């Protein structure tokens, strides 16, 4: 989903919002999130996930064109970690309509989940 698709969906879902109002709302939310991350803050949206920063130490890289060694400076990069509810929703509803059988709570079977159709035909 792109930013413009999100704005269109928001305007469609809330008919009292004009498309320009929906666009402003999305822009303000994204700007606030970017500002928080640029200030080193963590963002947590319950049920969806969290955004934070990962530190990448300085290293020596290579210029792919010339092959010469290049010093790459240290930097912070944004990182997203999906929340439990989002991970479960994505895992249960895979693209293409394929459904996956949920793993029993507390088991490690979720690491190697098998599609429902394959699990039922295997028995």
PDB file of N, CA, C and O in Angstrom, residues 26-88:
ATOM      1  N   UNK A  26      -2.609  12.129   7.291  1.00  0.00           N
ATOM      2  CA  UNK A  26      -1.549  11.145   7.052  1.00  0.00           C
ATOM      3  C   UNK A  26      -0.186  11.822   7.092  1.00  0.00           C
ATOM      4  O   UNK A  26       0.759  11.326   7.712  1.00  0.00           O
ATOM      5  N   UNK A  27      -0.075  12.994   6.456  1.00  0.00           N
ATOM      6  CA  UNK A  27       1.194  13.732   6.433  1.00  0.00           C
ATOM      7  C   UNK A  27       1.615  14.116   7.853  1.00  0.00           C
ATOM      8  O   UNK A  27       2.788  13.972   8.217  1.00  0.00           O
ATOM      9  N   UNK A  28       0.682  14.576   8.672  1.00  0.00           N
ATOM     10  CA  UNK A  28       1.013  14.991  10.042  1.00  0.00           C
ATOM     11  C   UNK A  28       1.477  13.802  10.880  1.00  0.00           C
ATOM     12  O   UNK A  28       2.433  13.913  11.650  1.00  0.00           O
ATOM     13  N   UNK A  29       0.831  12.655  10.722  1.00  0.00           N
ATOM     14  CA  UNK A  29       1.221  11.457  11.475  1.00  0.00           C
ATOM     15  C   UNK A  29       2.621  11.014  11.075  1.00  0.00           C
ATOM     16  O   UNK A  29       3.482  10.756  11.927  1.00  0.00           O
ATOM     17  N   UNK A  30       2.876  10.943   9.773  1.00  0.00           N
ATOM     18  CA  UNK A  30       4.195  10.515   9.298  1.00  0.00           C
ATOM     19  C   UNK A  30       5.286  11.509   9.690  1.00  0.00           C
ATOM     20  O   UNK A  30       6.394  11.108  10.061  1.00  0.00           O
ATOM     21  N   UNK A  31       4.980  12.805   9.622  1.00  0.00           N
ATOM     22  CA  UNK A  31       5.952  13.825  10.033  1.00  0.00           C
ATOM     23  C   UNK A  31       6.272  13.712  11.520  1.00  0.00           C
ATOM     24  O   UNK A  31       7.430  13.836  11.927  1.00  0.00           O
ATOM     25  N   UNK A  32       5.246  13.481  12.341  1.00  0.00           N
ATOM     26  CA  UNK A  32       5.465  13.336  13.790  1.00  0.00           C
ATOM     27  C   UNK A  32       6.319  12.108  14.086  1.00  0.00           C
ATOM     28  O   UNK A  32       7.210  12.144  14.956  1.00  0.00           O
ATOM     29  N   UNK A  33       6.081  11.018  13.360  1.00  0.00           N
ATOM     30  CA  UNK A  33       6.873   9.802  13.557  1.00  0.00           C
ATOM     31  C   UNK A  33       8.327  10.041  13.138  1.00  0.00           C
ATOM     32  O   UNK A  33       9.250   9.644  13.854  1.00  0.00           O
ATOM     33  N   UNK A  34       8.535  10.698  12.000  1.00  0.00           N
ATOM     34  CA  UNK A  34       9.892  10.974  11.523  1.00  0.00           C
ATOM     35  C   UNK A  34      10.632  11.891  12.491  1.00  0.00           C
ATOM     36  O   UNK A  34      11.821  11.687  12.771  1.00  0.00           O
ATOM     37  N   UNK A  35       9.929  12.880  13.020  1.00  0.00           N
ATOM     38  CA  UNK A  35      10.546  13.807  13.971  1.00  0.00           C
ATOM     39  C   UNK A  35      10.967  13.073  15.243  1.00  0.00           C
ATOM     40  O   UNK A  35      12.073  13.275  15.756  1.00  0.00           O
ATOM     41  N   UNK A  36      10.092  12.208  15.751  1.00  0.00           N
ATOM     42  CA  UNK A  36      10.421  11.447  16.959  1.00  0.00           C
ATOM     43  C   UNK A  36      11.644  10.564  16.745  1.00  0.00           C
ATOM     44  O   UNK A  36      12.541  10.508  17.590  1.00  0.00           O
ATOM     45  N   UNK A  37      11.693   9.873  15.611  1.00  0.00           N
ATOM     46  CA  UNK A  37      12.843   9.013  15.315  1.00  0.00           C
ATOM     47  C   UNK A  37      14.119   9.835  15.159  1.00  0.00           C
ATOM     48  O   UNK A  37      15.183   9.430  15.629  1.00  0.00           O
ATOM     49  N   UNK A  38      14.013  11.003  14.517  1.00  0.00           N
ATOM     50  CA  UNK A  38      15.210  11.831  14.322  1.00  0.00           C
ATOM     51  C   UNK A  38      15.735  12.378  15.645  1.00  0.00           C
ATOM     52  O   UNK A  38      16.909  12.730  15.748  1.00  0.00           O
ATOM     53  N   UNK A  39      14.883  12.424  16.668  1.00  0.00           N
ATOM     54  CA  UNK A  39      15.293  12.868  18.000  1.00  0.00           C
ATOM     55  C   UNK A  39      15.744  11.687  18.863  1.00  0.00           C
ATOM     56  O   UNK A  39      16.001  11.852  20.044  1.00  0.00           O
ATOM     57  N   UNK A  40      15.794  10.498  18.270  1.00  0.00           N
ATOM     58  CA  UNK A  40      16.268   9.322  18.990  1.00  0.00           C
ATOM     59  C   UNK A  40      15.213   8.634  19.828  1.00  0.00           C
ATOM     60  O   UNK A  40      15.520   7.748  20.622  1.00  0.00           O
ATOM     61  N   UNK A  41      13.960   9.014  19.668  1.00  0.00           N
ATOM     62  CA  UNK A  41      12.881   8.407  20.452  1.00  0.00           C
ATOM     63  C   UNK A  41      12.382   7.135  19.776  1.00  0.00           C
ATOM     64  O   UNK A  41      12.551   6.931  18.582  1.00  0.00           O
ATOM     65  N   UNK A  42      11.746   6.299  20.572  1.00  0.00           N
ATOM     66  CA  UNK A  42      11.167   5.050  20.089  1.00  0.00           C
ATOM     67  C   UNK A  42       9.668   5.268  19.914  1.00  0.00           C
ATOM     68  O   UNK A  42       9.045   5.969  20.712  1.00  0.00           O
ATOM     69  N   UNK A  43       9.074   4.654  18.905  1.00  0.00           N
ATOM     70  CA  UNK A  43       7.635   4.765  18.660  1.00  0.00           C
ATOM     71  C   UNK A  43       7.032   3.380  18.818  1.00  0.00           C
ATOM     72  O   UNK A  43       7.513   2.417  18.218  1.00  0.00           O
ATOM     73  N   UNK A  44       5.985   3.269  19.622  1.00  0.00           N
ATOM     74  CA  UNK A  44       5.315   1.987  19.812  1.00  0.00           C
ATOM     75  C   UNK A  44       3.829   2.151  19.543  1.00  0.00           C
ATOM     76  O   UNK A  44       3.176   3.006  20.135  1.00  0.00           O
ATOM     77  N   UNK A  45       3.307   1.342  18.634  1.00  0.00           N
ATOM     78  CA  UNK A  45       1.886   1.336  18.314  1.00  0.00           C
ATOM     79  C   UNK A  45       1.373  -0.048  18.689  1.00  0.00           C
ATOM     80  O   UNK A  45       1.684  -1.033  18.005  1.00  0.00           O
ATOM     81  N   UNK A  46       0.634  -0.138  19.771  1.00  0.00           N
ATOM     82  CA  UNK A  46       0.160  -1.420  20.299  1.00  0.00           C
ATOM     83  C   UNK A  46      -0.599  -2.203  19.233  1.00  0.00           C
ATOM     84  O   UNK A  46      -1.424  -1.663  18.517  1.00  0.00           O
ATOM     85  N   UNK A  47      -0.297  -3.487  19.126  1.00  0.00           N
ATOM     86  CA  UNK A  47      -0.957  -4.356  18.164  1.00  0.00           C
ATOM     87  C   UNK A  47      -0.387  -4.262  16.765  1.00  0.00           C
ATOM     88  O   UNK A  47      -0.696  -5.073  15.913  1.00  0.00           O
ATOM     89  N   UNK A  48       0.430  -3.249  16.505  1.00  0.00           N
ATOM     90  CA  UNK A  48       1.017  -3.075  15.173  1.00  0.00           C
ATOM     91  C   UNK A  48       2.510  -3.332  15.201  1.00  0.00           C
ATOM     92  O   UNK A  48       3.005  -4.205  14.498  1.00  0.00           O
ATOM     93  N   UNK A  49       3.234  -2.575  16.021  1.00  0.00           N
ATOM     94  CA  UNK A  49       4.670  -2.773  16.109  1.00  0.00           C
ATOM     95  C   UNK A  49       5.369  -1.559  16.668  1.00  0.00           C
ATOM     96  O   UNK A  49       4.735  -0.612  17.123  1.00  0.00           O
ATOM     97  N   UNK A  50       6.684  -1.590  16.625  1.00  0.00           N
ATOM     98  CA  UNK A  50       7.458  -0.479  17.160  1.00  0.00           C
ATOM     99  C   UNK A  50       8.554  -0.087  16.170  1.00  0.00           C
ATOM    100  O   UNK A  50       9.064  -0.915  15.408  1.00  0.00           O
ATOM    101  N   UNK A  51       8.876   1.182  16.195  1.00  0.00           N
ATOM    102  CA  UNK A  51       9.936   1.744  15.376  1.00  0.00           C
ATOM    103  C   UNK A  51      11.033   2.211  16.314  1.00  0.00           C
ATOM    104  O   UNK A  51      10.751   2.825  17.343  1.00  0.00           O
ATOM    105  N   UNK A  52      12.248   1.920  15.975  1.00  0.00           N
ATOM    106  CA  UNK A  52      13.374   2.354  16.780  1.00  0.00           C
ATOM    107  C   UNK A  52      14.562   2.610  15.877  1.00  0.00           C
ATOM    108  O   UNK A  52      14.456   2.599  14.643  1.00  0.00           O
ATOM    109  N   UNK A  53      15.705   2.833  16.499  1.00  0.00           N
ATOM    110  CA  UNK A  53      16.926   3.079  15.748  1.00  0.00           C
ATOM    111  C   UNK A  53      17.949   2.009  16.067  1.00  0.00           C
ATOM    112  O   UNK A  53      18.099   1.617  17.229  1.00  0.00           O
ATOM    113  N   UNK A  54      18.623   1.521  15.064  1.00  0.00           N
ATOM    114  CA  UNK A  54      19.731   0.576  15.251  1.00  0.00           C
ATOM    115  C   UNK A  54      21.028   1.302  14.910  1.00  0.00           C
ATOM    116  O   UNK A  54      21.101   2.014  13.907  1.00  0.00           O
ATOM    117  N   UNK A  55      22.047   1.083  15.725  1.00  0.00           N
ATOM    118  CA  UNK A  55      23.353   1.692  15.509  1.00  0.00           C
ATOM    119  C   UNK A  55      24.182   0.798  14.604  1.00  0.00           C
ATOM    120  O   UNK A  55      24.276  -0.410  14.825  1.00  0.00           O
ATOM    121  N   UNK A  56      24.749   1.376  13.576  1.00  0.00           N
ATOM    122  CA  UNK A  56      25.664   0.664  12.698  1.00  0.00           C
ATOM    123  C   UNK A  56      27.048   1.258  12.921  1.00  0.00           C
ATOM    124  O   UNK A  56      27.273   2.440  12.624  1.00  0.00           O
ATOM    125  N   UNK A  57      27.993   0.475  13.444  1.00  0.00           N
ATOM    126  CA  UNK A  57      29.334   1.009  13.711  1.00  0.00           C
ATOM    127  C   UNK A  57      30.083   1.318  12.412  1.00  0.00           C
ATOM    128  O   UNK A  57      29.713   0.822  11.340  1.00  0.00           O
ATOM    129  N   UNK A  58      31.139   2.135  12.516  1.00  0.00           N
ATOM    130  CA  UNK A  58      31.927   2.427  11.303  1.00  0.00           C
ATOM    131  C   UNK A  58      32.578   1.152  10.778  1.00  0.00           C
ATOM    132  O   UNK A  58      32.873   0.228  11.545  1.00  0.00           O
ATOM    133  N   UNK A  59      32.766   1.103   9.474  1.00  0.00           N
ATOM    134  CA  UNK A  59      33.362  -0.090   8.871  1.00  0.00           C
ATOM    135  C   UNK A  59      34.075   0.294   7.591  1.00  0.00           C
ATOM    136  O   UNK A  59      33.950   1.410   7.108  1.00  0.00           O
ATOM    137  N   UNK A  60      34.788  -0.656   7.063  1.00  0.00           N
ATOM    138  CA  UNK A  60      35.460  -0.441   5.781  1.00  0.00           C
ATOM    139  C   UNK A  60      34.671  -1.192   4.718  1.00  0.00           C
ATOM    140  O   UNK A  60      34.446  -2.400   4.831  1.00  0.00           O
ATOM    141  N   UNK A  61      34.216  -0.453   3.718  1.00  0.00           N
ATOM    142  CA  UNK A  61      33.460  -1.045   2.624  1.00  0.00           C
ATOM    143  C   UNK A  61      34.260  -0.970   1.337  1.00  0.00           C
ATOM    144  O   UNK A  61      35.434  -0.586   1.341  1.00  0.00           O
ATOM    145  N   UNK A  62      33.623  -1.348   0.250  1.00  0.00           N
ATOM    146  CA  UNK A  62      34.298  -1.297  -1.056  1.00  0.00           C
ATOM    147  C   UNK A  62      33.412  -0.554  -2.045  1.00  0.00           C
ATOM    148  O   UNK A  62      32.202  -0.740  -2.079  1.00  0.00           O
ATOM    149  N   UNK A  63      34.059   0.258  -2.861  1.00  0.00           N
ATOM    150  CA  UNK A  63      33.366   0.915  -3.960  1.00  0.00           C
ATOM    151  C   UNK A  63      33.111  -0.174  -5.006  1.00  0.00           C
ATOM    152  O   UNK A  63      34.053  -0.772  -5.516  1.00  0.00           O
ATOM    153  N   UNK A  64      31.844  -0.463  -5.339  1.00  0.00           N
ATOM    154  CA  UNK A  64      31.566  -1.565  -6.263  1.00  0.00           C
ATOM    155  C   UNK A  64      32.111  -1.339  -7.671  1.00  0.00           C
ATOM    156  O   UNK A  64      32.404  -2.291  -8.379  1.00  0.00           O
ATOM    157  N   UNK A  65      32.284  -0.089  -8.070  1.00  0.00           N
ATOM    158  CA  UNK A  65      32.760   0.196  -9.423  1.00  0.00           C
ATOM    159  C   UNK A  65      34.283   0.014  -9.536  1.00  0.00           C
ATOM    160  O   UNK A  65      34.769  -0.650 -10.452  1.00  0.00           O
ATOM    161  N   UNK A  66      35.003   0.605  -8.582  1.00  0.00           N
ATOM    162  CA  UNK A  66      36.466   0.565  -8.675  1.00  0.00           C
ATOM    163  C   UNK A  66      37.091  -0.521  -7.811  1.00  0.00           C
ATOM    164  O   UNK A  66      38.239  -0.899  -8.006  1.00  0.00           O
ATOM    165  N   UNK A  67      36.353  -1.001  -6.811  1.00  0.00           N
ATOM    166  CA  UNK A  67      36.892  -2.017  -5.909  1.00  0.00           C
ATOM    167  C   UNK A  67      37.765  -1.445  -4.800  1.00  0.00           C
ATOM    168  O   UNK A  67      38.263  -2.181  -3.964  1.00  0.00           O
ATOM    169  N   UNK A  68      37.954  -0.119  -4.791  1.00  0.00           N
ATOM    170  CA  UNK A  68      38.812   0.472  -3.755  1.00  0.00           C
ATOM    171  C   UNK A  68      38.109   0.480  -2.401  1.00  0.00           C
ATOM    172  O   UNK A  68      36.876   0.523  -2.319  1.00  0.00           O
ATOM    173  N   UNK A  69      38.914   0.400  -1.352  1.00  0.00           N
ATOM    174  CA  UNK A  69      38.386   0.391   0.014  1.00  0.00           C
ATOM    175  C   UNK A  69      37.920   1.796   0.389  1.00  0.00           C
ATOM    176  O   UNK A  69      38.579   2.777   0.077  1.00  0.00           O
ATOM    177  N   UNK A  70      36.765   1.864   1.066  1.00  0.00           N
ATOM    178  CA  UNK A  70      36.173   3.141   1.457  1.00  0.00           C
ATOM    179  C   UNK A  70      35.761   3.054   2.927  1.00  0.00           C
ATOM    180  O   UNK A  70      35.196   2.041   3.364  1.00  0.00           O
ATOM    181  N   UNK A  71      36.034   4.114   3.683  1.00  0.00           N
ATOM    182  CA  UNK A  71      35.617   4.160   5.084  1.00  0.00           C
ATOM    183  C   UNK A  71      34.140   4.560   5.132  1.00  0.00           C
ATOM    184  O   UNK A  71      33.751   5.616   4.640  1.00  0.00           O
ATOM    185  N   UNK A  72      33.308   3.700   5.716  1.00  0.00           N
ATOM    186  CA  UNK A  72      31.884   3.989   5.873  1.00  0.00           C
ATOM    187  C   UNK A  72      31.684   4.450   7.314  1.00  0.00           C
ATOM    188  O   UNK A  72      32.015   3.714   8.247  1.00  0.00           O
ATOM    189  N   UNK A  73      31.144   5.666   7.518  1.00  0.00           N
ATOM    190  CA  UNK A  73      30.999   6.195   8.882  1.00  0.00           C
ATOM    191  C   UNK A  73      29.892   5.484   9.660  1.00  0.00           C
ATOM    192  O   UNK A  73      29.005   4.845   9.084  1.00  0.00           O
ATOM    193  N   UNK A  74      29.934   5.632  10.982  1.00  0.00           N
ATOM    194  CA  UNK A  74      28.884   5.096  11.852  1.00  0.00           C
ATOM    195  C   UNK A  74      27.583   5.835  11.556  1.00  0.00           C
ATOM    196  O   UNK A  74      27.595   6.998  11.144  1.00  0.00           O
ATOM    197  N   UNK A  75      26.474   5.154  11.755  1.00  0.00           N
ATOM    198  CA  UNK A  75      25.186   5.799  11.531  1.00  0.00           C
ATOM    199  C   UNK A  75      24.089   5.055  12.278  1.00  0.00           C
ATOM    200  O   UNK A  75      24.260   3.916  12.723  1.00  0.00           O
ATOM    201  N   UNK A  76      22.956   5.718  12.423  1.00  0.00           N
ATOM    202  CA  UNK A  76      21.761   5.118  12.987  1.00  0.00           C
ATOM    203  C   UNK A  76      20.772   4.907  11.853  1.00  0.00           C
ATOM    204  O   UNK A  76      20.598   5.783  11.000  1.00  0.00           O
ATOM    205  N   UNK A  77      20.136   3.744  11.831  1.00  0.00           N
ATOM    206  CA  UNK A  77      19.153   3.448  10.789  1.00  0.00           C
ATOM    207  C   UNK A  77      17.826   3.082  11.444  1.00  0.00           C
ATOM    208  O   UNK A  77      17.795   2.433  12.494  1.00  0.00           O
ATOM    209  N   UNK A  78      16.701   3.505  10.836  1.00  0.00           N
ATOM    210  CA  UNK A  78      15.392   3.145  11.394  1.00  0.00           C
ATOM    211  C   UNK A  78      15.167   1.637  11.312  1.00  0.00           C
ATOM    212  O   UNK A  78      15.620   0.978  10.369  1.00  0.00           O
ATOM    213  N   UNK A  79      14.471   1.115  12.304  1.00  0.00           N
ATOM    214  CA  UNK A  79      14.197  -0.322  12.372  1.00  0.00           C
ATOM    215  C   UNK A  79      12.757  -0.507  12.814  1.00  0.00           C
ATOM    216  O   UNK A  79      12.291   0.159  13.737  1.00  0.00           O
ATOM    217  N   UNK A  80      12.024  -1.414  12.148  1.00  0.00           N
ATOM    218  CA  UNK A  80      10.644  -1.724  12.523  1.00  0.00           C
ATOM    219  C   UNK A  80      10.572  -3.151  13.023  1.00  0.00           C
ATOM    220  O   UNK A  80      11.139  -4.054  12.410  1.00  0.00           O
ATOM    221  N   UNK A  81       9.895  -3.337  14.141  1.00  0.00           N
ATOM    222  CA  UNK A  81       9.660  -4.680  14.654  1.00  0.00           C
ATOM    223  C   UNK A  81       8.152  -4.861  14.775  1.00  0.00           C
ATOM    224  O   UNK A  81       7.482  -4.120  15.499  1.00  0.00           O
ATOM    225  N   UNK A  82       7.613  -5.839  14.054  1.00  0.00           N
ATOM    226  CA  UNK A  82       6.171  -6.086  14.068  1.00  0.00           C
ATOM    227  C   UNK A  82       5.733  -6.587  15.434  1.00  0.00           C
ATOM    228  O   UNK A  82       6.424  -7.372  16.071  1.00  0.00           O
ATOM    229  N   UNK A  83       4.557  -6.139  15.866  1.00  0.00           N
ATOM    230  CA  UNK A  83       3.979  -6.590  17.123  1.00  0.00           C
ATOM    231  C   UNK A  83       3.388  -7.984  16.979  1.00  0.00           C
ATOM    232  O   UNK A  83       3.187  -8.489  15.868  1.00  0.00           O
ATOM    233  N   UNK A  84       3.080  -8.590  18.101  1.00  0.00           N
ATOM    234  CA  UNK A  84       2.574  -9.963  18.107  1.00  0.00           C
ATOM    235  C   UNK A  84       1.283 -10.087  17.296  1.00  0.00           C
ATOM    236  O   UNK A  84       1.121 -11.006  16.488  1.00  0.00           O
ATOM    237  N   UNK A  85       0.352  -9.152  17.490  1.00  0.00           N
ATOM    238  CA  UNK A  85      -0.931  -9.225  16.788  1.00  0.00           C
ATOM    239  C   UNK A  85      -0.739  -9.117  15.271  1.00  0.00           C
ATOM    240  O   UNK A  85      -1.340  -9.876  14.509  1.00  0.00           O
ATOM    241  N   UNK A  86       0.118  -8.221  14.822  1.00  0.00           N
ATOM    242  CA  UNK A  86       0.382  -8.075  13.392  1.00  0.00           C
ATOM    243  C   UNK A  86       1.047  -9.325  12.834  1.00  0.00           C
ATOM    244  O   UNK A  86       0.680  -9.820  11.767  1.00  0.00           O
ATOM    245  N   UNK A  87       2.022  -9.871  13.553  1.00  0.00           N
ATOM    246  CA  UNK A  87       2.695 -11.099  13.087  1.00  0.00           C
ATOM    247  C   UNK A  87       1.696 -12.235  12.939  1.00  0.00           C
ATOM    248  O   UNK A  87       1.729 -12.980  11.956  1.00  0.00           O
ATOM    249  N   UNK A  88       0.786 -12.374  13.900  1.00  0.00           N
ATOM    250  CA  UNK A  88      -0.208 -13.450  13.834  1.00  0.00           C
ATOM    251  C   UNK A  88      -1.167 -13.242  12.673  1.00  0.00           C
ATOM    252  O   UNK A  88      -1.506 -14.191  11.967  1.00  0.00           O
TER     253      UNK A  88
END
